[in-house]
Amino acid sequence: MQALQSVNEFVIKFANVNGTGSASANNLFAKAIFRMGLPVCPKNIFPSNIQGLPTWYEVRVSERGYLGRRGGVDIMLSVNPQSMPQDIKEVEPGGYFIYDNTKPLDLRLMRNDVNIIGIPLTRMCNEEYEDPRQRQLFRNVIYVGALAALLDIDFAVLTGLVEDQFKGKDKLILPNIHALELGYQYAQEHFDCPLGIRVRASDKVGDNILLDGNTALGLGAIYGGATVAAWYPITPSTSVVDAFDRYAKRLRIDPGTGRKNYAILQAEDELAAIGMVVGASWNGARAFTATSGPGLSLMSEFLGLAYFAEIPTVLFDVQRAGPSTGMPTRTQQSDVLSAAYASHGDTKQVLLFPSTPRECFDFGALSFDLAERLQTPIILMTDLDLGMNDNMSPPLTWDDARRYDRGKVLNAEQLEEMERYGRYLDVDGDGICYRTIPGTHPDKGAFFTRGTSRDEYAVYTEKGEEYEKNMHRLMAKWETIKEWVPRPVETQSEQGTDTAILFYGTSEESSMEARDYLAEDGVPLNAMRVRAFPFNHEVADFIARHERVFVIEQNRDAQLRTLLMAEFELGPDKLKSVLCFDGNPISARNIRKQILQQMPGYNVTPLRRERVVAGAEISS
Amino acid sequence: MSYQLPKFRHPDLPVNTLGYTRADYEGAISTLCAGCGHDSISGAIVRACHELALEPHRIAKLSGIGCSSKAPTYFLGKSHGFNSVHGRMPSVVSGANMANRDLLYLGVSGDGDTASIGMGQFAHAVRRNLNMVYIVMNNGCYGLTKGQDSATADAGSASKKGDPNPFSAIDLPGLALQLGATFVARSFSGDKGQLVPLIKAAISHRGFALIDVISPCVTFNNNPGSTKSYDFVREHAEATGTVDFVPMREEITASYPAGRTQDVTLHDGSVLHLEKLAPDLDPFDRVSAMVALQKHSAEGQILTGLIYMDKDSRDLHDVMETSRRPLNSLTEQDLCPGDKVLANINASLR
Ligand SMILES: Cc1ncc(C[n+]2csc(CCOP(=O)(O)OP(=O)(O)O)c2C)c(N)n1
Ligand code: SF4
Ligand SMILES: [Mg+2]
């Protein structure tokens, strides 16, 4: 049997039991590789459960900088007997299956096209430690030590990371380093180290950082000037508010009084959470909520009110798979339609699609400017994959000269000079009218906010013409919005082509990787990453310029495609779908396969590894 | 239809210390049914705010959906108002209050709006002790959707349709007490003498102040057999005592007859003068209040007046230790940590 050979290009997956402390050990592994100058992309695949169920951690290492899911596993490290039958099946031919052989592998699971490496992790821990919790925790650290030997990871990088991690809890440093050494020694003594798959220090990381999208969003809200956060816990959005809370405690305490320059309300449900945001925004504060699919459904009524009453409202939706528990801790992009047309009546909502932590930060802060400028809800759509996994990202920056765009708000002096104020009067033709904040002026500018049934001066009326006029103005505003939201990012193929891919959010990395493969296959593709809804005019032009556009997304119903068809009144032929909705991030191989299947004249061979050579891990 | 009040003011109308007449606190002409209890409550709100000489633009009036929730259009025309969604006014006030702690928040709701669709939000606003006045215009039915029984309709009470309500009623003051409310009162739209000082006291209270005001729906629920009709309430109301409210700025000049009286100084310096009629109630003791409510209800009486008040109430801002400056007045300088801090954060992520 031939063993896979690769330096700095591979996929390793860890199979653990949740609640056993594996996350921090796995994280240590990924970060060590990152510190060796290699791009990494770690992804958690976890159950809706607190303790005892299988959980996986997949790390893509790619010196070439491919950060999406590739598909396939080259090294499986399994310490979970429960998932072993499935785990070993996933390994690529020629790959490695590393497992805890305290209890030897069931012979029926054996594969002779995979390199099997047994390390008696449990036995080693039992011999070394008395305390059951220590036995469990250090078992994870020991396998990271063993991997250091097997993959040739710089041991000093690992010890440096341990020292950083336990700064202030110095007593923990030595025991952790000792556990790393135990694993390292065992591997050195028992195996031919390093393996065919290994790492070598490089310089491909630059000034990038490793950060999860939710933390970046929380920071975006801090920098964007949010003062009120209202939320109801739901995975995978909870860590957005956690991050806001954590950084607010550090950065938002008034130095003079020790009091908080922010308020976080844990609401009784998502209806209340969005109601609080609407109330705070109506009253002139920057406010946000974070939620996921079920919460978005509950918020729908208020989103309609905010649309019609034109109240700046910021909502971060971290998408996940459908209802109930279980699959919902897996990723998807399946709220697109319910967000875009959220609520009763004729509504259209503004969506932003970030695809990196840096964009989560930028768009997160931008949401508040846009919400106030455009006086409408801004729904930032991320997903579990981006939100809860560490992603390599350009560093976060802030222009200190930047001022918040509070949009059209009248102050007391401006009101004083006015003849008559009209809340819904479009004075400058862009469909956006002037707001007033309660309490501004003793007798000017007050009005009664309601969803519909008022004229341009906010006086109650049930006249149909007034309703219609207002709805037309909202459409004029919709046109204005297209000029304000982030523009799409286009990548042209060097070869001329009439075929393109179009994607958004976390499908970016895999899509661009698949595009490279497809170019090798003889299918050159232009690419567009859409970053907002309403679609800017460039999106229409791009689609018009191509014969065929593959819309790549992570849901069943081709939701963005539906939105494109509806907004541009396109027939069904032009836009093809490439979809993934099994709860895993879409992989480059999957995209390649689906595109080839739909290309005229191409026959796809079933997924099978074709080449097993260093640096060229690409297979069909 | 839309109405604007005529601007003409009679020169002799009494003005308050701000120079405002009562008309300055009025709103658009009501479109509710003639005789609707809700209109009397609007009138009581106008009187209370005028007599307290509140600046109208420093008041925010918010409501849900219902005839009752339409009422804010008909008072305080110089205040910002928000007719939000059915049952969700408490969350909107919560957010608004977090944004600017310096305004007075006046929430108006109905019994459907509060005790059914909005039950969750009501309960949670109470337990957070949100600083607001919460007035329920309670008619035991859904006026705006044409008279269905609401959750505050008493068991056995029949609306105009005639079928007695088979379900037990939710008693909002009792519920609020159980949830930890710091100010609980009940009144009757037909008793301005009691309602106006109660509204004033609720405004001066720091924290959540509930006034459950029985407010007959003349169109759907004012018939014999209804326990929310004018006649029934007049016959069965029993006041906890009389309440007189003396604002901070005024001297106490009225002379009260000797007896069971008590003066209570509120946190803003105003004084509540209570004259007790119900000997078994201590309105500063939650358990006593709960017992009195239950007892009167068992005897078929409607206990009205101030039922409970916590003089040392701490509102949500006190508990959360938010800035004393309204959050909506903070600027980039207060809020944005700047690029240097980000550089440090980046460094910790490598
Ligand atoms: C979500 C939603 N469901 C139903 C309605 C219809 N609706 C309007 S008012 C109302 C009941 C109002 O009753 P109440 O709060 O007691 O007010 P009243 O009219 O009696 O003063 C209902 C059910 C609505 N507006 N919104
Ligand atoms: S229907 Fe009833 S509650 Fe509504 S306005 Fe008429 S009397 Fe008042
Ligand atoms: Mg009612």
PDB file of C-alpha atoms and ligand atoms in Angstrom, chain A residues 301, chain B residues 38 65-69 86 109-114 117 137 139 141-145 150, ligand 1:
ATOM      1  CA  GLU A 301     -43.651  40.616  12.867  1.00  0.00           C
TER       2      GLU A 301
ATOM      3  CA  HIS B  38     -60.744  54.527  27.645  1.00  0.00           C
ATOM      4  CA  ILE B  65     -52.732  47.236  19.482  1.00  0.00           C
ATOM      5  CA  GLY B  66     -56.389  47.583  20.461  1.00  0.00           C
ATOM      6  CA  CYS B  67     -58.909  50.358  21.092  1.00  0.00           C
ATOM      7  CA  SER B  68     -56.985  51.013  24.294  1.00  0.00           C
ATOM      8  CA  SER B  69     -53.703  51.118  22.422  1.00  0.00           C
ATOM      9  CA  HIS B  86     -50.049  43.619  19.571  1.00  0.00           C
ATOM     10  CA  SER B 109     -52.300  48.591  26.906  1.00  0.00           C
ATOM     11  CA  GLY B 110     -55.515  46.622  26.902  1.00  0.00           C
ATOM     12  CA  ASP B 111     -56.474  43.473  28.717  1.00  0.00           C
ATOM     13  CA  GLY B 112     -56.108  41.460  25.516  1.00  0.00           C
ATOM     14  CA  ASP B 113     -52.849  43.191  24.738  1.00  0.00           C
ATOM     15  CA  THR B 114     -51.496  42.489  28.221  1.00  0.00           C
ATOM     16  CA  ILE B 117     -50.777  37.884  23.587  1.00  0.00           C
ATOM     17  CA  MET B 137     -57.436  49.872  30.083  1.00  0.00           C
ATOM     18  CA  ASN B 139     -62.680  46.095  29.682  1.00  0.00           C
ATOM     19  CA  CYS B 141     -63.005  41.985  26.158  1.00  0.00           C
ATOM     20  CA  TYR B 142     -61.328  42.582  22.838  1.00  0.00           C
ATOM     21  CA  GLY B 143     -62.954  45.820  21.794  1.00  0.00           C
ATOM     22  CA  LEU B 144     -61.216  46.368  18.489  1.00  0.00           C
ATOM     23  CA  THR B 145     -61.967  42.881  17.177  1.00  0.00           C
ATOM     24  CA  SER B 150     -60.519  38.408  27.097  1.00  0.00           C
TER      25      SER B 150
HETATM   26  C1  LIG C   1     -50.592  39.592  16.010  1.00  0.00           C
HETATM   27  C2  LIG C   1     -51.959  40.134  16.030  1.00  0.00           C
HETATM   28  N1  LIG C   1     -52.991  39.286  16.238  1.00  0.00           N
HETATM   29  C3  LIG C   1     -54.255  39.769  16.270  1.00  0.00           C
HETATM   30  C4  LIG C   1     -54.499  41.093  16.077  1.00  0.00           C
HETATM   31  C5  LIG C   1     -55.913  41.572  16.053  1.00  0.00           C
HETATM   32  N2  LIG C   1     -56.269  42.360  17.249  1.00  0.00           N
HETATM   33  C6  LIG C   1     -56.290  43.687  17.203  1.00  0.00           C
HETATM   34  S1  LIG C   1     -56.761  44.381  18.655  1.00  0.00           S
HETATM   35  C7  LIG C   1     -57.005  42.879  19.365  1.00  0.00           C
HETATM   36  C8  LIG C   1     -57.502  42.734  20.763  1.00  0.00           C
HETATM   37  C9  LIG C   1     -57.408  43.957  21.562  1.00  0.00           C
HETATM   38  O1  LIG C   1     -57.958  43.752  22.829  1.00  0.00           O
HETATM   39  P1  LIG C   1     -57.529  44.658  24.033  1.00  0.00           P
HETATM   40  O2  LIG C   1     -56.068  44.683  24.152  1.00  0.00           O
HETATM   41  O3  LIG C   1     -58.276  44.210  25.224  1.00  0.00           O
HETATM   42  O4  LIG C   1     -57.945  46.109  23.579  1.00  0.00           O
HETATM   43  P2  LIG C   1     -59.372  46.796  23.552  1.00  0.00           P
HETATM   44  O5  LIG C   1     -59.686  46.934  22.101  1.00  0.00           O
HETATM   45  O6  LIG C   1     -60.330  45.942  24.275  1.00  0.00           O
HETATM   46  O7  LIG C   1     -59.149  48.088  24.209  1.00  0.00           O
HETATM   47  C10 LIG C   1     -56.693  41.870  18.470  1.00  0.00           C
HETATM   48  C11 LIG C   1     -56.815  40.446  18.782  1.00  0.00           C
HETATM   49  C12 LIG C   1     -53.391  41.924  15.850  1.00  0.00           C
HETATM   50  N3  LIG C   1     -53.521  43.230  15.644  1.00  0.00           N
HETATM   51  N4  LIG C   1     -52.168  41.429  15.839  1.00  0.00           N
END
